[in-house]
PDB file of C-alpha atoms in Angstrom:
ATOM      1  CA  MET U  25     195.346 111.811  29.695  1.00 92.00           C
ATOM      2  CA  VAL U  26     195.734 110.593  33.286  1.00 95.00           C
ATOM      3  CA  GLY U  27     193.049 108.551  35.036  1.00 95.00           C
ATOM      4  CA  ILE U  28     193.289 108.440  38.813  1.00 96.00           C
ATOM      5  CA  GLU U  29     191.421 106.742  41.661  1.00 95.00           C
ATOM      6  CA  ILE U  30     191.998 107.961  45.212  1.00 95.00           C
ATOM      7  CA  ALA U  31     191.133 105.429  47.902  1.00 91.00           C
ATOM      8  CA  ALA U  32     191.459 105.716  51.672  1.00 89.00           C
ATOM      9  CA  THR U  33     195.072 104.513  51.813  1.00 91.00           C
ATOM     10  CA  SER U  34     196.277 104.413  48.210  1.00 93.00           C
ATOM     11  CA  VAL U  35     196.294 106.162  44.854  1.00 94.00           C
ATOM     12  CA  VAL U  36     196.226 104.340  41.520  1.00 94.00           C
ATOM     13  CA  TRP U  37     196.845 106.151  38.247  1.00 94.00           C
ATOM     14  CA  VAL U  38     197.282 105.351  34.555  1.00 94.00           C
ATOM     15  CA  ARG U  39     198.412 107.525  31.656  1.00 94.00           C
ATOM     16  CA  LEU U  40     196.976 107.022  28.180  1.00 92.00           C
ATOM     17  CA  ARG U  41     197.776 108.546  24.830  1.00 89.00           C
ATOM     18  CA  ARG U  42     195.742 108.493  21.660  1.00 86.00           C
ATOM     19  CA  GLY U  43     196.828 105.725  19.276  1.00 83.00           C
ATOM     20  CA  SER U  44     195.942 105.299  15.619  1.00 81.00           C
ATOM     21  CA  ASP U  45     192.599 103.666  16.453  1.00 80.00           C
ATOM     22  CA  LYS U  46     192.637 102.967  20.224  1.00 84.00           C
ATOM     23  CA  PRO U  47     194.145 104.525  23.364  1.00 87.00           C
ATOM     24  CA  VAL U  48     197.598 103.261  24.326  1.00 91.00           C
ATOM     25  CA  LEU U  49     198.646 102.647  27.937  1.00 91.00           C
ATOM     26  CA  GLU U  50     201.890 104.545  28.528  1.00 92.00           C
ATOM     27  CA  ALA U  51     202.417 104.258  32.281  1.00 92.00           C
ATOM     28  CA  LYS U  52     200.735 103.220  35.525  1.00 92.00           C
ATOM     29  CA  ASP U  53     201.540 103.193  39.220  1.00 93.00           C
ATOM     30  CA  SER U  54     200.128 102.689  42.711  1.00 92.00           C
ATOM     31  CA  LEU U  55     201.183 104.816  45.672  1.00 92.00           C
ATOM     32  CA  ALA U  56     200.470 104.826  49.385  1.00 94.00           C
ATOM     33  CA  LEU U  57     198.295 107.723  50.536  1.00 93.00           C
ATOM     34  CA  VAL U  58     199.442 109.153  53.869  1.00 90.00           C
ATOM     35  CA  HIS U  59     197.026 111.191  55.969  1.00 88.00           C
ATOM     36  CA  SER U  60     197.781 114.945  55.897  1.00 90.00           C
ATOM     37  CA  ARG U  61     200.109 114.472  52.902  1.00 92.00           C
ATOM     38  CA  GLU U  62     197.458 113.929  50.241  1.00 93.00           C
ATOM     39  CA  THR U  63     198.289 117.045  48.206  1.00 93.00           C
ATOM     40  CA  ALA U  64     201.993 116.182  48.299  1.00 93.00           C
ATOM     41  CA  THR U  65     201.176 112.727  46.937  1.00 92.00           C
ATOM     42  CA  MET U  66     199.101 114.240  44.129  1.00 94.00           C
ATOM     43  CA  THR U  67     201.962 116.615  43.339  1.00 92.00           C
ATOM     44  CA  GLY U  68     204.232 113.603  42.924  1.00 91.00           C
ATOM     45  CA  VAL U  69     201.771 112.012  40.506  1.00 92.00           C
ATOM     46  CA  PHE U  70     201.425 115.116  38.343  1.00 90.00           C
ATOM     47  CA  SER U  71     205.059 116.147  38.218  1.00 83.00           C
ATOM     48  CA  GLN U  72     207.341 115.572  35.240  1.00 68.00           C
ATOM     49  CA  LYS U  73     205.718 113.397  32.538  1.00 74.00           C
ATOM     50  CA  ASN U  74     202.137 113.811  33.830  1.00 86.00           C
ATOM     51  CA  GLU U  75     202.394 117.581  34.139  1.00 85.00           C
ATOM     52  CA  ASP U  76     199.621 119.423  32.230  1.00 84.00           C
ATOM     53  CA  ALA U  77     197.944 116.137  31.216  1.00 91.00           C
ATOM     54  CA  PRO U  78     194.126 116.261  31.394  1.00 94.00           C
ATOM     55  CA  CYS U  79     192.963 114.350  34.460  1.00 96.00           C
ATOM     56  CA  VAL U  80     189.940 112.068  34.970  1.00 96.00           C
ATOM     57  CA  LEU U  81     189.049 111.332  38.590  1.00 97.00           C
ATOM     58  CA  VAL U  82     187.314 107.955  38.917  1.00 96.00           C
ATOM     59  CA  LEU U  83     185.344 107.665  42.138  1.00 94.00           C
ATOM     60  CA  GLU U  84     185.711 104.721  44.483  1.00 90.00           C
ATOM     61  CA  ARG U  85     182.609 102.731  45.374  1.00 85.00           C
ATOM     62  CA  GLU U  86     182.178 104.329  48.805  1.00 86.00           C
ATOM     63  CA  ASP U  87     181.895 107.784  47.214  1.00 90.00           C
ATOM     64  CA  TYR U  88     178.552 107.327  45.467  1.00 91.00           C
ATOM     65  CA  ASN U  89     175.337 105.348  44.970  1.00 90.00           C
ATOM     66  CA  LEU U  90     174.088 104.202  41.567  1.00 91.00           C
ATOM     67  CA  ILE U  91     170.297 104.012  41.676  1.00 89.00           C
ATOM     68  CA  GLN U  92     167.653 103.138  39.090  1.00 88.00           C
ATOM     69  CA  SER U  93     164.606 105.384  39.097  1.00 89.00           C
ATOM     70  CA  PRO U  94     161.600 106.153  36.897  1.00 87.00           C
ATOM     71  CA  ALA U  95     162.067 109.522  35.211  1.00 88.00           C
ATOM     72  CA  PRO U  96     159.894 112.250  36.765  1.00 88.00           C
ATOM     73  CA  ASP U  97     157.497 113.965  34.385  1.00 88.00           C
ATOM     74  CA  VAL U  98     159.251 117.336  34.461  1.00 90.00           C
ATOM     75  CA  ASP U  99     161.197 119.559  32.091  1.00 91.00           C
ATOM     76  CA  GLU U 100     164.833 118.569  31.506  1.00 89.00           C
ATOM     77  CA  ALA U 101     165.967 121.700  33.339  1.00 88.00           C
ATOM     78  CA  ASP U 102     164.228 120.467  36.512  1.00 89.00           C
ATOM     79  CA  LEU U 103     165.115 116.782  36.123  1.00 90.00           C
ATOM     80  CA  ARG U 104     168.019 116.574  38.586  1.00 89.00           C
ATOM     81  CA  ASP U 105     166.133 118.339  41.379  1.00 88.00           C
ATOM     82  CA  ALA U 106     163.072 116.146  40.874  1.00 91.00           C
ATOM     83  CA  VAL U 107     165.158 112.962  40.803  1.00 91.00           C
ATOM     84  CA  LEU U 108     166.986 113.967  43.982  1.00 90.00           C
ATOM     85  CA  TRP U 109     163.789 114.112  45.999  1.00 87.00           C
ATOM     86  CA  ARG U 110     162.637 110.816  44.525  1.00 88.00           C
ATOM     87  CA  VAL U 111     165.780 108.916  45.605  1.00 89.00           C
ATOM     88  CA  LYS U 112     166.673 110.840  48.771  1.00 86.00           C
ATOM     89  CA  ASP U 113     165.791 107.946  51.105  1.00 85.00           C
ATOM     90  CA  GLU U 114     168.265 105.659  49.305  1.00 86.00           C
ATOM     91  CA  LEU U 115     171.286 107.948  49.518  1.00 84.00           C
ATOM     92  CA  GLY U 116     172.753 107.173  52.927  1.00 78.00           C
ATOM     93  CA  PHE U 117     173.746 110.827  53.366  1.00 80.00           C
ATOM     94  CA  SER U 118     172.037 114.218  53.529  1.00 82.00           C
ATOM     95  CA  VAL U 119     170.420 115.726  50.442  1.00 83.00           C
ATOM     96  CA  GLN U 120     172.204 118.922  51.471  1.00 86.00           C
ATOM     97  CA  ASP U 121     175.530 117.187  50.799  1.00 89.00           C
ATOM     98  CA  VAL U 122     174.894 115.518  47.458  1.00 91.00           C
ATOM     99  CA  VAL U 123     175.965 116.027  43.873  1.00 91.00           C
ATOM    100  CA  LEU U 124     174.321 113.901  41.218  1.00 90.00           C
ATOM    101  CA  ASP U 125     174.131 113.152  37.534  1.00 91.00           C
ATOM    102  CA  VAL U 126     171.612 111.133  35.549  1.00 91.00           C
ATOM    103  CA  PHE U 127     171.742 109.096  32.363  1.00 89.00           C
ATOM    104  CA  ASP U 128     169.088 107.100  30.564  1.00 86.00           C
ATOM    105  CA  PHE U 129     168.468 103.428  31.251  1.00 81.00           C
ATOM    106  CA  PRO U 130     167.887 101.665  27.889  1.00 79.00           C
ATOM    107  CA  LEU U 131     164.312 100.462  27.444  1.00 70.00           C
ATOM    108  CA  GLY U 132     163.383  96.893  26.580  1.00 65.00           C
ATOM    109  CA  LYS U 133     161.037  95.970  23.742  1.00 65.00           C
ATOM    110  CA  ASN U 134     157.912  96.154  25.892  1.00 66.00           C
ATOM    111  CA  GLN U 135     158.970  99.055  28.071  1.00 65.00           C
ATOM    112  CA  HIS U 136     157.656 102.550  27.426  1.00 71.00           C
ATOM    113  CA  GLU U 137     158.306 104.457  30.646  1.00 79.00           C
ATOM    114  CA  ARG U 138     161.593 106.354  30.648  1.00 82.00           C
ATOM    115  CA  ARG U 139     163.959 105.167  33.372  1.00 86.00           C
ATOM    116  CA  LEU U 140     167.176 106.664  34.642  1.00 90.00           C
ATOM    117  CA  TYR U 141     170.413 105.717  36.289  1.00 90.00           C
ATOM    118  CA  VAL U 142     171.120 108.209  39.074  1.00 92.00           C
ATOM    119  CA  ALA U 143     174.730 108.577  40.214  1.00 93.00           C
ATOM    120  CA  ALA U 144     174.515 110.370  43.557  1.00 92.00           C
ATOM    121  CA  ALA U 145     177.766 111.217  45.323  1.00 92.00           C
ATOM    122  CA  ASN U 146     178.703 112.592  48.714  1.00 90.00           C
ATOM    123  CA  ALA U 147     179.762 116.127  47.812  1.00 93.00           C
ATOM    124  CA  SER U 148     182.088 116.586  50.809  1.00 93.00           C
ATOM    125  CA  ARG U 149     184.084 113.434  50.001  1.00 92.00           C
ATOM    126  CA  ILE U 150     184.386 114.418  46.357  1.00 95.00           C
ATOM    127  CA  GLN U 151     185.382 117.992  47.158  1.00 96.00           C
ATOM    128  CA  ARG U 152     188.273 116.806  49.354  1.00 95.00           C
ATOM    129  CA  LYS U 153     189.699 114.822  46.467  1.00 96.00           C
ATOM    130  CA  VAL U 154     189.156 117.686  44.036  1.00 97.00           C
ATOM    131  CA  ASP U 155     190.978 120.038  46.428  1.00 96.00           C
ATOM    132  CA  TRP U 156     193.961 117.649  46.627  1.00 96.00           C
ATOM    133  CA  LEU U 157     194.153 117.526  42.836  1.00 96.00           C
ATOM    134  CA  HIS U 158     193.815 121.285  42.436  1.00 95.00           C
ATOM    135  CA  GLY U 159     196.476 121.727  45.115  1.00 94.00           C
ATOM    136  CA  ALA U 160     198.798 119.735  42.866  1.00 93.00           C
ATOM    137  CA  ASP U 161     197.833 121.871  39.812  1.00 92.00           C
ATOM    138  CA  ALA U 162     196.243 118.854  38.128  1.00 94.00           C
ATOM    139  CA  GLU U 163     194.151 119.676  35.057  1.00 94.00           C
ATOM    140  CA  LEU U 164     190.955 117.999  36.293  1.00 96.00           C
ATOM    141  CA  CYS U 165     188.487 117.767  33.418  1.00 95.00           C
ATOM    142  CA  VAL U 166     186.098 114.905  34.277  1.00 95.00           C
ATOM    143  CA  ILE U 167     184.772 113.118  37.367  1.00 96.00           C
ATOM    144  CA  ASP U 168     183.485 109.654  36.476  1.00 95.00           C
ATOM    145  CA  ILE U 169     182.184 106.476  38.097  1.00 94.00           C
ATOM    146  CA  PRO U 170     183.784 103.041  37.527  1.00 92.00           C
ATOM    147  CA  GLU U 171     180.750 101.645  35.689  1.00 92.00           C
ATOM    148  CA  GLN U 172     180.988 104.347  33.028  1.00 93.00           C
ATOM    149  CA  ALA U 173     184.776 104.162  32.846  1.00 93.00           C
ATOM    150  CA  ILE U 174     184.568 100.410  32.197  1.00 92.00           C
ATOM    151  CA  ARG U 175     181.866 100.992  29.596  1.00 93.00           C
ATOM    152  CA  ASN U 176     184.267 103.330  27.789  1.00 92.00           C
ATOM    153  CA  VAL U 177     186.849 100.540  27.611  1.00 91.00           C
ATOM    154  CA  ILE U 178     184.291  97.918  26.543  1.00 92.00           C
ATOM    155  CA  SER U 179     183.067 100.187  23.735  1.00 93.00           C
ATOM    156  CA  LEU U 180     186.490  99.820  22.064  1.00 91.00           C
ATOM    157  CA  LEU U 181     186.104  96.049  21.718  1.00 91.00           C
ATOM    158  CA  PRO U 182     184.622  94.538  18.528  1.00 92.00           C
ATOM    159  CA  GLU U 183     182.311  92.354  20.663  1.00 94.00           C
ATOM    160  CA  ASP U 184     180.588  95.507  21.924  1.00 93.00           C
ATOM    161  CA  GLN U 185     178.507  95.558  18.731  1.00 94.00           C
ATOM    162  CA  THR U 186     176.610  92.442  19.823  1.00 94.00           C
ATOM    163  CA  GLY U 187     176.941  92.939  23.580  1.00 94.00           C
ATOM    164  CA  ILE U 188     179.303  92.094  26.421  1.00 95.00           C
ATOM    165  CA  ALA U 189     178.608  90.834  29.946  1.00 94.00           C
ATOM    166  CA  LEU U 190     181.333  91.509  32.495  1.00 92.00           C
ATOM    167  CA  LEU U 191     181.826  90.598  36.147  1.00 88.00           C
ATOM    168  CA  PHE U 192     184.075  93.248  37.658  1.00 86.00           C
ATOM    169  CA  MET U 193     185.404  92.761  41.185  1.00 81.00           C
ATOM    170  CA  MET U 194     185.432  96.334  42.390  1.00 72.00           C
ATOM    171  CA  GLU U 195     186.063  95.801  46.093  1.00 68.00           C
ATOM    172  CA  ARG U 196     187.127  93.200  48.652  1.00 71.00           C
ATOM    173  CA  GLU U 197     183.509  92.289  49.376  1.00 75.00           C
ATOM    174  CA  GLU U 198     181.628  93.614  46.340  1.00 82.00           C
ATOM    175  CA  SER U 199     181.493  93.044  42.592  1.00 87.00           C
ATOM    176  CA  VAL U 200     179.383  94.503  39.827  1.00 89.00           C
ATOM    177  CA  ILE U 201     177.799  92.839  36.806  1.00 92.00           C
ATOM    178  CA  LEU U 202     177.828  95.032  33.706  1.00 93.00           C
ATOM    179  CA  LEU U 203     175.961  94.533  30.441  1.00 93.00           C
ATOM    180  CA  CYS U 204     177.052  96.847  27.621  1.00 94.00           C
ATOM    181  CA  ARG U 205     176.150  97.047  23.956  1.00 92.00           C
ATOM    182  CA  GLN U 206     177.118  99.548  21.279  1.00 92.00           C
ATOM    183  CA  GLY U 207     178.592 101.989  23.758  1.00 92.00           C
ATOM    184  CA  VAL U 208     175.543 101.936  26.050  1.00 91.00           C
ATOM    185  CA  LEU U 209     175.431 100.680  29.633  1.00 91.00           C
ATOM    186  CA  HIS U 210     172.359  98.429  29.819  1.00 90.00           C
ATOM    187  CA  LEU U 211     172.810  97.033  33.316  1.00 88.00           C
ATOM    188  CA  ALA U 212     174.971  97.675  36.363  1.00 90.00           C
ATOM    189  CA  ARG U 213     174.137  95.551  39.379  1.00 89.00           C
ATOM    190  CA  SER U 214     176.170  95.092  42.550  1.00 87.00           C
ATOM    191  CA  ILE U 215     176.522  91.707  44.226  1.00 86.00           C
ATOM    192  CA  PRO U 216     178.015  91.056  47.705  1.00 84.00           C
ATOM    193  CA  ILE U 217     180.863  88.865  46.441  1.00 82.00           C
ATOM    194  CA  GLY U 218     184.321  90.377  46.067  1.00 80.00           C
ATOM    195  CA  TYR U 219     187.841  89.121  45.531  1.00 77.00           C
ATOM    196  CA  GLU U 220     188.406  88.643  49.271  1.00 77.00           C
ATOM    197  CA  ARG U 221     185.480  86.227  49.537  1.00 73.00           C
ATOM    198  CA  LEU U 222     186.770  84.260  46.560  1.00 73.00           C
ATOM    199  CA  ARG U 223     190.242  84.177  48.079  1.00 74.00           C
ATOM    200  CA  ARG U 224     188.845  82.784  51.333  1.00 74.00           C
ATOM    201  CA  GLY U 225     186.865  80.211  49.365  1.00 68.00           C
ATOM    202  CA  TYR U 226     189.871  78.976  47.399  1.00 59.00           C
ATOM    203  CA  ALA U 227     192.039  78.938  50.536  1.00 60.00           C
ATOM    204  CA  GLY U 228     189.594  76.493  52.096  1.00 55.00           C
ATOM    205  CA  MET U 229     189.582  74.083  49.145  1.00 48.00           C
ATOM    206  CA  SER U 230     191.572  70.861  49.238  1.00 51.00           C
ATOM    207  CA  ALA U 231     194.421  70.404  46.782  1.00 48.00           C
ATOM    208  CA  ASP U 232     192.546  67.743  44.784  1.00 52.00           C
ATOM    209  CA  ALA U 233     189.225  69.614  44.671  1.00 48.00           C
ATOM    210  CA  SER U 234     187.777  70.076  41.183  1.00 49.00           C
ATOM    211  CA  LEU U 235     187.247  73.657  39.981  1.00 43.00           C
TER     212      LEU U 235
END
């Protein structure tokens, strides 16, 4: 399986194979993404060893919003439409150009109202990336968000049984705090501190400053 993230100026991919009890990393690479040559770049990724491998597209942070929302009191078949109108003012783009998915937010001991995580993505941005992959004959099987992809990795760790807290620096100016337990994402919260801010902070420290 190949996991790939397509950013504005670069492409990062990894190839995994199934091991005896855990996935094994076989290969990885990072490539520059040149405007108007996106499909050619994808073709290079999926040639030779990656040919015919199932592909998972992991969205970059600018592609989507992850929103918490109370679950509307509707049938499951109508849930996505009802949620869309509940969160439409938080999207940052038109409801006519959105694709979304929902998954349950785990309830605490004293909580009884069902709550949801809503992953709402800009459909036009996603479709461009899907078209590049299809143009390269990639076998796209899943589109995922980083929070869920990280949860999948965390679920393989023995500590996941009791719970893991993780600070993941997703972007230059943004990080996300994740709390996972027994394969379930309990919390995903963004904070406006990324690796670039930390780099600037360390660059301004004196050599004898205590850490």
